[in-house]
PDB file of N, CA, C and O in Angstrom:
ATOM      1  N   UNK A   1      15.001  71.536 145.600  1.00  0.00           N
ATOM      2  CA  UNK A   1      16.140  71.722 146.484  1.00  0.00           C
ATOM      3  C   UNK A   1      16.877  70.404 146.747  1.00  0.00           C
ATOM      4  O   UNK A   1      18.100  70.411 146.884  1.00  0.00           O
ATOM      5  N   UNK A   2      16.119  69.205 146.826  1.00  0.00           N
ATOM      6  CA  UNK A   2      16.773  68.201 146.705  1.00  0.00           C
ATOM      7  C   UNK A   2      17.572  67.630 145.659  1.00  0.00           C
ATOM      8  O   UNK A   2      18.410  66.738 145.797  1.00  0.00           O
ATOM      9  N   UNK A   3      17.295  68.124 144.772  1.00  0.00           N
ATOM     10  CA  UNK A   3      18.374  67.677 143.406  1.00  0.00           C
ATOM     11  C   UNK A   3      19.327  68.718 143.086  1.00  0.00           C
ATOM     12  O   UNK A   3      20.152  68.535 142.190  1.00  0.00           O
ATOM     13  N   UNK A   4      19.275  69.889 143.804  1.00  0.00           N
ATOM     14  CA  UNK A   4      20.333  70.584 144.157  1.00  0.00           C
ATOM     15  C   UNK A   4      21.440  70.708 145.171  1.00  0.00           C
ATOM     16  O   UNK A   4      22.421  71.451 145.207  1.00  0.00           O
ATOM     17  N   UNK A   5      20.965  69.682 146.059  1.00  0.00           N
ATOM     18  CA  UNK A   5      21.628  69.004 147.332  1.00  0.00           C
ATOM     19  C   UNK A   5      22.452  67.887 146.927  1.00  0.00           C
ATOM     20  O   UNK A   5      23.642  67.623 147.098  1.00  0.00           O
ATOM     21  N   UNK A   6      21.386  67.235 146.278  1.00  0.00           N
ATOM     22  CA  UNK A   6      22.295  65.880 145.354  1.00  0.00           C
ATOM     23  C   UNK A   6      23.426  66.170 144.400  1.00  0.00           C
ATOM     24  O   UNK A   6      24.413  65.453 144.233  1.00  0.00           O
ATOM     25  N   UNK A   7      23.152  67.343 143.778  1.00  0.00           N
ATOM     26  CA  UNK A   7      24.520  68.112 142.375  1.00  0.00           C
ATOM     27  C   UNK A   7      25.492  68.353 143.353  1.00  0.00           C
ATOM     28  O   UNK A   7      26.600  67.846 143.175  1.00  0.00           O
ATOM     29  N   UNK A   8      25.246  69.173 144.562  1.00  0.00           N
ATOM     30  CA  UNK A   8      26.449  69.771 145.275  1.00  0.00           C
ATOM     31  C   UNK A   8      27.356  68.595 145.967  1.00  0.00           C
ATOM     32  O   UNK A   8      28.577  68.617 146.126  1.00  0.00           O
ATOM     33  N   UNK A   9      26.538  67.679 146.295  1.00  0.00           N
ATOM     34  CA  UNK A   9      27.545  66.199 146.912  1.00  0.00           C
ATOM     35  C   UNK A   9      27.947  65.999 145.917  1.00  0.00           C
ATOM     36  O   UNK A   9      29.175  65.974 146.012  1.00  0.00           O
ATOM     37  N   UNK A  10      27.574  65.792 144.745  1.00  0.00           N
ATOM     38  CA  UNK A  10      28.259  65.339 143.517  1.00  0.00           C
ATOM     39  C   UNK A  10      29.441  65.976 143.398  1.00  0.00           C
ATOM     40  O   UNK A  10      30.553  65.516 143.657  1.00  0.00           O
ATOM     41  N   UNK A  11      29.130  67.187 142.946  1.00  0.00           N
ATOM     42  CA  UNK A  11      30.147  68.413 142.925  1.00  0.00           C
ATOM     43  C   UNK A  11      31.637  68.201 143.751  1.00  0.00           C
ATOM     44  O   UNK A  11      32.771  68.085 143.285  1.00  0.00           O
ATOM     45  N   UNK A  12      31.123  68.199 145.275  1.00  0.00           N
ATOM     46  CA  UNK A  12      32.108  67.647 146.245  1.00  0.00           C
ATOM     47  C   UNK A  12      33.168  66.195 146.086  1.00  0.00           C
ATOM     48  O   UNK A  12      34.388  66.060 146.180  1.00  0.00           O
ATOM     49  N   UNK A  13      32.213  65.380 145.846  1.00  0.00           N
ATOM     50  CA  UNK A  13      32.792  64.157 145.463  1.00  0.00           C
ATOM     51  C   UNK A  13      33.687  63.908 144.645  1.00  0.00           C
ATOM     52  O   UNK A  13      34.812  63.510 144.950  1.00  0.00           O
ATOM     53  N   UNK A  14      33.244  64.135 143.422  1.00  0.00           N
ATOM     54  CA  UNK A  14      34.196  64.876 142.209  1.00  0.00           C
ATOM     55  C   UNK A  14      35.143  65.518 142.092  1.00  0.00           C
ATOM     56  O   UNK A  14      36.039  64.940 141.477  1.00  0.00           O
ATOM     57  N   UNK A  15      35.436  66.822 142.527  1.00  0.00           N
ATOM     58  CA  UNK A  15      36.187  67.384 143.295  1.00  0.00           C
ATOM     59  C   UNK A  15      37.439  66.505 144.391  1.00  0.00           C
ATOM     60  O   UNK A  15      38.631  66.274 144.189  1.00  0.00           O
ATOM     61  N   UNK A  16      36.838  66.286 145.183  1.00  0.00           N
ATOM     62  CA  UNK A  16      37.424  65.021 146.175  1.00  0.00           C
ATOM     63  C   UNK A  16      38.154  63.937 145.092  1.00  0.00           C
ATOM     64  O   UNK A  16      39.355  63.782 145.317  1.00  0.00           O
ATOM     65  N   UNK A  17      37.818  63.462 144.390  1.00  0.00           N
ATOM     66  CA  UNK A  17      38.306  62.291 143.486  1.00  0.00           C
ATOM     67  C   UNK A  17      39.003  62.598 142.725  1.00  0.00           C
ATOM     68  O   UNK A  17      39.712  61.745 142.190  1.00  0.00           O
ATOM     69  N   UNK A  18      39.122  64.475 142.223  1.00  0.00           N
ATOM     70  CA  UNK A  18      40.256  64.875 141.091  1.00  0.00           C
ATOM     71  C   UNK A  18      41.378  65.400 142.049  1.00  0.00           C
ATOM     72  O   UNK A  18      42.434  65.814 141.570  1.00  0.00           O
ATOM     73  N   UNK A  19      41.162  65.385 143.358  1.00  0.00           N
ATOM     74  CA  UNK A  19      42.556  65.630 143.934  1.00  0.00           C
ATOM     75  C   UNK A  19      43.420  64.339 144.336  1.00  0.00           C
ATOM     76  O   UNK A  19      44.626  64.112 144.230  1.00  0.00           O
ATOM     77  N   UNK A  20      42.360  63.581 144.836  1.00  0.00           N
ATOM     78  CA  UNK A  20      42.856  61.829 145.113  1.00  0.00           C
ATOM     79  C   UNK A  20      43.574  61.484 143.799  1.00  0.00           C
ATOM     80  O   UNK A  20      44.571  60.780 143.959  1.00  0.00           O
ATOM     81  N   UNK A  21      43.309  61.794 142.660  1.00  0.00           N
ATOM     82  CA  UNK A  21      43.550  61.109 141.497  1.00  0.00           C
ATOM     83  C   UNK A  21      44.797  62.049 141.318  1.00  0.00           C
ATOM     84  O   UNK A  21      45.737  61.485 140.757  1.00  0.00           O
ATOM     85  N   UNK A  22      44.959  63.049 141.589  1.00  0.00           N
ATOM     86  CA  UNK A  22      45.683  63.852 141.086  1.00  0.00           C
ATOM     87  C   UNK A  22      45.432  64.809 139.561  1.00  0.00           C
ATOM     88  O   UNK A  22      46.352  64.903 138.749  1.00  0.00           O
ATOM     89  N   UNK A  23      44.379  65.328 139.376  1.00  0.00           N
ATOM     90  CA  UNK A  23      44.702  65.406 137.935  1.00  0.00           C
ATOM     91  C   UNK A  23      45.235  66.744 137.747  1.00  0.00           C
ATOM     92  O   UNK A  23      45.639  67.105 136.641  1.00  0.00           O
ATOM     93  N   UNK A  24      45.264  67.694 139.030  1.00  0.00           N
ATOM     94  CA  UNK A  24      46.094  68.658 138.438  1.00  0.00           C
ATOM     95  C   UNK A  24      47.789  68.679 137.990  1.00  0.00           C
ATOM     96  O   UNK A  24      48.376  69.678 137.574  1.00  0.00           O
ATOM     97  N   UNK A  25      48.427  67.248 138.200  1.00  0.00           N
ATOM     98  CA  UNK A  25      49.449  67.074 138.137  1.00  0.00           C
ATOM     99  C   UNK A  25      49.541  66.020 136.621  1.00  0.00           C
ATOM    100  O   UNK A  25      50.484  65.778 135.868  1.00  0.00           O
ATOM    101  N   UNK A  26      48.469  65.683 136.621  1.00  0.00           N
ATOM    102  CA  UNK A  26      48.250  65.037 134.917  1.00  0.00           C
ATOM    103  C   UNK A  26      48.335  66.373 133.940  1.00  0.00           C
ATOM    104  O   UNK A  26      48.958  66.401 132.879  1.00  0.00           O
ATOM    105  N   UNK A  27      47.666  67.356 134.446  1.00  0.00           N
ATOM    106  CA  UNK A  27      47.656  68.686 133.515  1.00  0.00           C
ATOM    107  C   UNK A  27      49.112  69.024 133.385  1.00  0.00           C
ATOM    108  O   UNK A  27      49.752  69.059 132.334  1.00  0.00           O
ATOM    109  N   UNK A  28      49.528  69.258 134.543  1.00  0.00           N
ATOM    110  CA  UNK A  28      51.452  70.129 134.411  1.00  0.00           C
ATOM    111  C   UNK A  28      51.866  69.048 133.482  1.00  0.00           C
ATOM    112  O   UNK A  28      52.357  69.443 132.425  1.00  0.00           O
ATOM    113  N   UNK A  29      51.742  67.374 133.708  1.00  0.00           N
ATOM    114  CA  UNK A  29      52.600  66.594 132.765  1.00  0.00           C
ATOM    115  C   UNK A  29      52.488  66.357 131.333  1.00  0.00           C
ATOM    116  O   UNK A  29      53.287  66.071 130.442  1.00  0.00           O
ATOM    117  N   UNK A  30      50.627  66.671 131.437  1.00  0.00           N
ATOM    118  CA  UNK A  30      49.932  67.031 130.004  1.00  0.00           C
ATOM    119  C   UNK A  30      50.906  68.594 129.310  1.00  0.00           C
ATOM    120  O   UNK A  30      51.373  68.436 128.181  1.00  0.00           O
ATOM    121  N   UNK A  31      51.087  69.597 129.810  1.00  0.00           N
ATOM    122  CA  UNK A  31      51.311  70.651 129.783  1.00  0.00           C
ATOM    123  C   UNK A  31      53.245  70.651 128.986  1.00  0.00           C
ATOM    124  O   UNK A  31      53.746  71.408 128.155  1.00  0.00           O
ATOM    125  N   UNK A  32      53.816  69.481 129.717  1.00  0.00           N
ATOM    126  CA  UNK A  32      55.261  69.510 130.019  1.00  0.00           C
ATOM    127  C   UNK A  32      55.612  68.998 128.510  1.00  0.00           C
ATOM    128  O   UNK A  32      56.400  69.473 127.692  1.00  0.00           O
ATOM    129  N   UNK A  33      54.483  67.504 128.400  1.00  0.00           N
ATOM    130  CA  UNK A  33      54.437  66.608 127.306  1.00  0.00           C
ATOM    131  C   UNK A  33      54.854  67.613 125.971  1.00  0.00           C
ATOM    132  O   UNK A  33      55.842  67.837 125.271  1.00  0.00           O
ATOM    133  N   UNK A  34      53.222  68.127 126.117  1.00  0.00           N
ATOM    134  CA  UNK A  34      53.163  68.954 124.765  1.00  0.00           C
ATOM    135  C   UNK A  34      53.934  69.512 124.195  1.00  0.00           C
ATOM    136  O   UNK A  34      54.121  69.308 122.995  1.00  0.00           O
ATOM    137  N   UNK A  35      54.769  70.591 125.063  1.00  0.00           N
ATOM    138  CA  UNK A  35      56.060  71.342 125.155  1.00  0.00           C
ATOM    139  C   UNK A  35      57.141  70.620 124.696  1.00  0.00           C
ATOM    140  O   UNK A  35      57.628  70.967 123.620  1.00  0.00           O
ATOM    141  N   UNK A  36      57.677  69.566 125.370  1.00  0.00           N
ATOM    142  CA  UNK A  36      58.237  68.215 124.327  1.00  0.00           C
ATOM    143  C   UNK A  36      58.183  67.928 123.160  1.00  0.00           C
ATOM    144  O   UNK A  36      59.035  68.040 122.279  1.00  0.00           O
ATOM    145  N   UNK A  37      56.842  67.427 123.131  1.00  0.00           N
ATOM    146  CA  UNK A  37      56.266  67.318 121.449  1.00  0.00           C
ATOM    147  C   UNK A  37      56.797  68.463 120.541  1.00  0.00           C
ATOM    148  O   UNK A  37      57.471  68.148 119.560  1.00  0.00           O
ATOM    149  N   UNK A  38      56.523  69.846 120.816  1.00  0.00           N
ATOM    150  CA  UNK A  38      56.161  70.509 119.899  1.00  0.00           C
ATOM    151  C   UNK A  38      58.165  71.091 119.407  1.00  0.00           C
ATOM    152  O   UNK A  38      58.598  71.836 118.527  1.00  0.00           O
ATOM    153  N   UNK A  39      58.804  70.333 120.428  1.00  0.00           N
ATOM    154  CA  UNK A  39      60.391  70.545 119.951  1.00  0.00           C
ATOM    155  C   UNK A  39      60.679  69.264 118.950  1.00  0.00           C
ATOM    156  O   UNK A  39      60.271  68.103 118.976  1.00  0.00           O
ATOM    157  N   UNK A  40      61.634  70.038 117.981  1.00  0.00           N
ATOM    158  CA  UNK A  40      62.094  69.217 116.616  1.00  0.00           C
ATOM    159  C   UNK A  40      62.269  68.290 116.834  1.00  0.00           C
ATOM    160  O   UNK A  40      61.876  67.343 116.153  1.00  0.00           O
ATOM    161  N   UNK A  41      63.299  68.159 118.450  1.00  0.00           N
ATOM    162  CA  UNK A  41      64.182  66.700 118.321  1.00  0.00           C
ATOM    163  C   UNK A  41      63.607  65.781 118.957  1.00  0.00           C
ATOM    164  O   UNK A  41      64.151  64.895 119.617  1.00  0.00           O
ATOM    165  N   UNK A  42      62.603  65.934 118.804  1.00  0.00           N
ATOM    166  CA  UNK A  42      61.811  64.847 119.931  1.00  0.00           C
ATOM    167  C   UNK A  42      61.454  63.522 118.639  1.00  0.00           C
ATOM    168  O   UNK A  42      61.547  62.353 119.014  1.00  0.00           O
ATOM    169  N   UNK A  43      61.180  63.727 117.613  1.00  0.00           N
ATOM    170  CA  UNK A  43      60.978  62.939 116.608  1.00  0.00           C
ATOM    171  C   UNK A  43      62.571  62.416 116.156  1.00  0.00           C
ATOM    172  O   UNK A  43      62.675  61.586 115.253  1.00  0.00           O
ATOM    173  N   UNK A  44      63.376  62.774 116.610  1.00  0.00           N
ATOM    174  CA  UNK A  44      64.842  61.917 116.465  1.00  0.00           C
ATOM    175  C   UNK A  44      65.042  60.657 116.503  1.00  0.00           C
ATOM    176  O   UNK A  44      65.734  59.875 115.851  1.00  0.00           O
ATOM    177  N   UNK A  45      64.148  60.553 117.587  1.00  0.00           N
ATOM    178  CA  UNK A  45      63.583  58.803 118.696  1.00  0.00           C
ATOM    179  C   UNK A  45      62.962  58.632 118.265  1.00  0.00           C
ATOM    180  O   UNK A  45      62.144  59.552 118.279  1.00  0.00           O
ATOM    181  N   UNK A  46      62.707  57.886 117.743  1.00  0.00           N
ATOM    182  CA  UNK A  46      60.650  57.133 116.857  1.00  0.00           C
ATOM    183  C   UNK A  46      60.076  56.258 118.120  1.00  0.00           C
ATOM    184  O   UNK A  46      58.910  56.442 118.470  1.00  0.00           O
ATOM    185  N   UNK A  47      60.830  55.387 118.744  1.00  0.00           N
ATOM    186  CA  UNK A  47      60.272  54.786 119.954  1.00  0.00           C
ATOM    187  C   UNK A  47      59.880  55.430 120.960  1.00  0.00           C
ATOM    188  O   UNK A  47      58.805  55.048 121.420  1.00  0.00           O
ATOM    189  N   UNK A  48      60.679  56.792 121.775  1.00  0.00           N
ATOM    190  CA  UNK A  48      60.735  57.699 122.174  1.00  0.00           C
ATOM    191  C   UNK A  48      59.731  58.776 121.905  1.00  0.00           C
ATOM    192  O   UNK A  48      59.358  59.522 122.810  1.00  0.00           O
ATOM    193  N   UNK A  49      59.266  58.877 120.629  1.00  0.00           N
ATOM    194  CA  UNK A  49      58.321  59.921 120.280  1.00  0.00           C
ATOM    195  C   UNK A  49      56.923  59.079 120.391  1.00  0.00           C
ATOM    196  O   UNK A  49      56.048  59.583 121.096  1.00  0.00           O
ATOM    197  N   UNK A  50      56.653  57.837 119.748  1.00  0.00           N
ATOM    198  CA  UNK A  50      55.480  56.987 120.268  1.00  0.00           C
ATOM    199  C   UNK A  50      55.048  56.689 121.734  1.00  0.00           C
ATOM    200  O   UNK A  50      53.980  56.783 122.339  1.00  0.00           O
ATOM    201  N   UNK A  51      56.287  56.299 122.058  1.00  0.00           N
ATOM    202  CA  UNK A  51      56.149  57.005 123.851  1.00  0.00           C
ATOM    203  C   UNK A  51      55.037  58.052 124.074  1.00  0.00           C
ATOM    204  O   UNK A  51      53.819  57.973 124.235  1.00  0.00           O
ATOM    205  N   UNK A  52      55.837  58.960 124.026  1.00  0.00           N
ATOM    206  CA  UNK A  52      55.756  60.270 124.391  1.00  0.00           C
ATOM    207  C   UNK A  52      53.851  60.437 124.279  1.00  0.00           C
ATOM    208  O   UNK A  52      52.997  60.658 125.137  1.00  0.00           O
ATOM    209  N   UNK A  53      53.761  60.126 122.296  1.00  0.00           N
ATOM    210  CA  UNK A  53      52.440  60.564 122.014  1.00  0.00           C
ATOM    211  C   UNK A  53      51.368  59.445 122.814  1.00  0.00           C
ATOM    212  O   UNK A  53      50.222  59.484 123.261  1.00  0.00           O
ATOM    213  N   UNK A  54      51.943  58.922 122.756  1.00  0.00           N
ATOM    214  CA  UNK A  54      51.139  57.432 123.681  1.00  0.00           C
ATOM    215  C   UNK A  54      50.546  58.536 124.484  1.00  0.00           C
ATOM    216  O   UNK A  54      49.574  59.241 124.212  1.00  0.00           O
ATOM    217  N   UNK A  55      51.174  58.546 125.329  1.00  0.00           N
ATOM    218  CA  UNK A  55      50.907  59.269 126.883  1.00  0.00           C
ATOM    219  C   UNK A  55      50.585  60.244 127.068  1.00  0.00           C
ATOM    220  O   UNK A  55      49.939  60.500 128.083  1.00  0.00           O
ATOM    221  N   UNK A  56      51.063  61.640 125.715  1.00  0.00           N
ATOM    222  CA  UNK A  56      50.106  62.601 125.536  1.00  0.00           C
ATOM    223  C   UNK A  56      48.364  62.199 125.060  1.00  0.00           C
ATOM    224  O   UNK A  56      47.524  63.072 125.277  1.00  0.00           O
ATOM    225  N   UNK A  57      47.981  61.066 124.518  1.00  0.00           N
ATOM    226  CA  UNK A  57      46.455  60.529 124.101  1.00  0.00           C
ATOM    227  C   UNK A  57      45.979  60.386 125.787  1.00  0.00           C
ATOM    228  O   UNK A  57      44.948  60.895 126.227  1.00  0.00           O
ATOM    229  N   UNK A  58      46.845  59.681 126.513  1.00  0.00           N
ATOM    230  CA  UNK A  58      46.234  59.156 127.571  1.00  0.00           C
ATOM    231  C   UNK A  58      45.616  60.252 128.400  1.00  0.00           C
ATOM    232  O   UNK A  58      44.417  60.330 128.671  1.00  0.00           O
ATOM    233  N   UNK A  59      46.921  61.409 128.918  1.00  0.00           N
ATOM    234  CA  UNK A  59      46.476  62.027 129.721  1.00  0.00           C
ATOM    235  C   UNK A  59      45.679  63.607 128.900  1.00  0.00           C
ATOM    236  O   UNK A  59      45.409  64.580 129.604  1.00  0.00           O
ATOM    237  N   UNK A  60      45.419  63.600 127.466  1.00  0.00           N
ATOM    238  CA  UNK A  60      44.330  64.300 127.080  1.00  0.00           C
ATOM    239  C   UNK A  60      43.169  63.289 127.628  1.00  0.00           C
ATOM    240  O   UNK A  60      42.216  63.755 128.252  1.00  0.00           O
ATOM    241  N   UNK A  61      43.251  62.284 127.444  1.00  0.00           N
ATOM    242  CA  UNK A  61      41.869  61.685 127.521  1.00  0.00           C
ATOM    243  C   UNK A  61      41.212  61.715 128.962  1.00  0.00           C
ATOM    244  O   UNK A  61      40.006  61.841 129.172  1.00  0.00           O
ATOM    245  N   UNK A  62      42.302  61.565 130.016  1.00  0.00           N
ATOM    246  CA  UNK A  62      41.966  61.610 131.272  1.00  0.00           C
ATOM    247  C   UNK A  62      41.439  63.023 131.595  1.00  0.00           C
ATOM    248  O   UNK A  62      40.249  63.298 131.753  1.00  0.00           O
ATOM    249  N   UNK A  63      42.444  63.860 131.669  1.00  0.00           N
ATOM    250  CA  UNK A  63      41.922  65.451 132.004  1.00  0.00           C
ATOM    251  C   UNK A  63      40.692  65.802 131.648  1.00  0.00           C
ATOM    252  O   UNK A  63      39.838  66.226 132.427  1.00  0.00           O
ATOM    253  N   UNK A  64      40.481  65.541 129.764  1.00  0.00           N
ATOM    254  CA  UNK A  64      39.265  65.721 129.421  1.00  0.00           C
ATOM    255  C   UNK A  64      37.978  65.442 130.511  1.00  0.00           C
ATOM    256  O   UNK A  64      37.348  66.084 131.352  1.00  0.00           O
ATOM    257  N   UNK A  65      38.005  64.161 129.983  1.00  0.00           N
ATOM    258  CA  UNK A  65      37.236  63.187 130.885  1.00  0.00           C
ATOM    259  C   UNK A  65      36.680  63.370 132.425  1.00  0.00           C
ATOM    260  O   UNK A  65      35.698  62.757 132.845  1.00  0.00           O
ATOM    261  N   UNK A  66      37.402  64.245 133.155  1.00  0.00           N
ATOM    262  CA  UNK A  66      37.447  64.977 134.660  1.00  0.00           C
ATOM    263  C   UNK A  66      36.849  66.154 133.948  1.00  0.00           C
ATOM    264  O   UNK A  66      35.742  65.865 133.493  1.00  0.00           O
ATOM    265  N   UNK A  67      37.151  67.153 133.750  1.00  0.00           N
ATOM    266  CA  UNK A  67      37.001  68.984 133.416  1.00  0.00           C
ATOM    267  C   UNK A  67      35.954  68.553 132.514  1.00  0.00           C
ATOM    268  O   UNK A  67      35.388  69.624 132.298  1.00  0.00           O
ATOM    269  N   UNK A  68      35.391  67.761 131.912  1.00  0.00           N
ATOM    270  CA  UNK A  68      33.916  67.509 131.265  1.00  0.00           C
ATOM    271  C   UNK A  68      33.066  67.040 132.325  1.00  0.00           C
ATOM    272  O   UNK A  68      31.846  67.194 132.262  1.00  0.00           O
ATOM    273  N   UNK A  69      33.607  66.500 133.253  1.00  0.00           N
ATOM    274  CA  UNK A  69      32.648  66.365 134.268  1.00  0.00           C
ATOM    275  C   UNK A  69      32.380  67.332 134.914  1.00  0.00           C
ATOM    276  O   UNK A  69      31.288  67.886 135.043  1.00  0.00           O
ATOM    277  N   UNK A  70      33.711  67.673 135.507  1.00  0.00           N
ATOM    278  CA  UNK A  70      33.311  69.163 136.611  1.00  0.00           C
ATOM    279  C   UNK A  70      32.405  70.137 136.051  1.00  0.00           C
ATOM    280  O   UNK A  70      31.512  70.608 136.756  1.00  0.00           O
ATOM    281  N   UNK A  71      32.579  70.537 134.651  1.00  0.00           N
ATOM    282  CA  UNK A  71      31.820  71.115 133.777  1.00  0.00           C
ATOM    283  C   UNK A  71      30.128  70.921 133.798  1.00  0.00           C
ATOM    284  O   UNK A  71      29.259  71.715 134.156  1.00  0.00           O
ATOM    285  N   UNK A  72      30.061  70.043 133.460  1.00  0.00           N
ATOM    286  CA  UNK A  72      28.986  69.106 133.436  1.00  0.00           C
ATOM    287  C   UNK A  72      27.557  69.538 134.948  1.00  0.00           C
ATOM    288  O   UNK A  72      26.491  70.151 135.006  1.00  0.00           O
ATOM    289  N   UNK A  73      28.457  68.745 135.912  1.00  0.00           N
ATOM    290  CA  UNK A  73      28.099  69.387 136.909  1.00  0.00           C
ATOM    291  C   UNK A  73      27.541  70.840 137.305  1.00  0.00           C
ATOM    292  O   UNK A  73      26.371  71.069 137.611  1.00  0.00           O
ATOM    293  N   UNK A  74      28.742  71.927 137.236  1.00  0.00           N
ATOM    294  CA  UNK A  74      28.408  73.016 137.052  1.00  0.00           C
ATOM    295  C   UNK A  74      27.429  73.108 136.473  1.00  0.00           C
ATOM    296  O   UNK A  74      26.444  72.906 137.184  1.00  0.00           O
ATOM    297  N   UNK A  75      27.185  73.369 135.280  1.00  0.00           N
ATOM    298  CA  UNK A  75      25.985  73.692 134.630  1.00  0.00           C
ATOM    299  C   UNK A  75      24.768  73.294 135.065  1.00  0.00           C
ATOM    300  O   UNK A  75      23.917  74.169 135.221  1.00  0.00           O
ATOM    301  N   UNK A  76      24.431  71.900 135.349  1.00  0.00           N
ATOM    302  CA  UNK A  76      23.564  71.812 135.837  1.00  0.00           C
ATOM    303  C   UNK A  76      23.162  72.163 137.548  1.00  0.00           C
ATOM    304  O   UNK A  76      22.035  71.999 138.017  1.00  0.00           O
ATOM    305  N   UNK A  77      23.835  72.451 137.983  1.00  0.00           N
ATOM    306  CA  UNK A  77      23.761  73.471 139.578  1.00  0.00           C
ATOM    307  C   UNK A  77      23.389  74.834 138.935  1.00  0.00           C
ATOM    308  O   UNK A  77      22.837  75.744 139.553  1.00  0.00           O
ATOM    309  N   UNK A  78      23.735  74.876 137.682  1.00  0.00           N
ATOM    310  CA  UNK A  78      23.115  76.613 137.735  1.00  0.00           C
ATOM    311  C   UNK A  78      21.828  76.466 137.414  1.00  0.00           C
ATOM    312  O   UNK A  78      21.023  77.347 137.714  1.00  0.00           O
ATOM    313  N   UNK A  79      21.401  75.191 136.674  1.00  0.00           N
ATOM    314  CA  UNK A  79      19.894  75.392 136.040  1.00  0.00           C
ATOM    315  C   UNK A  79      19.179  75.816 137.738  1.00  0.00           C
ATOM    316  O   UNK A  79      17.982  76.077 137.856  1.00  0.00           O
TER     317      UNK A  79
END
């Protein structure tokens, strides 16, 4: 029960730190990006499109990086 006490502060904390951080607003911009990307004229700009993909790497990497945790977590609260 104690290392199930310890997951759930975790849990909380985590939680707590993806709203501080914001990452549901990394997702909409992750979300917005892509949508960008996936139009023709976005490659018109070559500086503009390196941009762009720049920052689509970043905030895949971030989101990931959070929702593998929360994940993470979870699972082990169910063991």
């Amino acid at each position: 029960d104690e290392i199930r006490a310890r997951l759930n502060a975790l849990n909380e904390r985590v939680q707590q730190l993806m709203v501080r951080l914001d990452v549901a607003a990394a997702e909409i911009e992750l979300a917005n990006l892509e949508r960008l990307a996936a139009e023709g004229d976005l490659w018109s700009d070559a500086e503009h499109a390196r941009a762009t993909t720049r920052r689509l790497t970043e905030l895949r990497d971030e989101v990931s990086r959070w929702r593998t945790l929360e994940a993470r977590i979870a699972d082990a609260c169910e063991l």
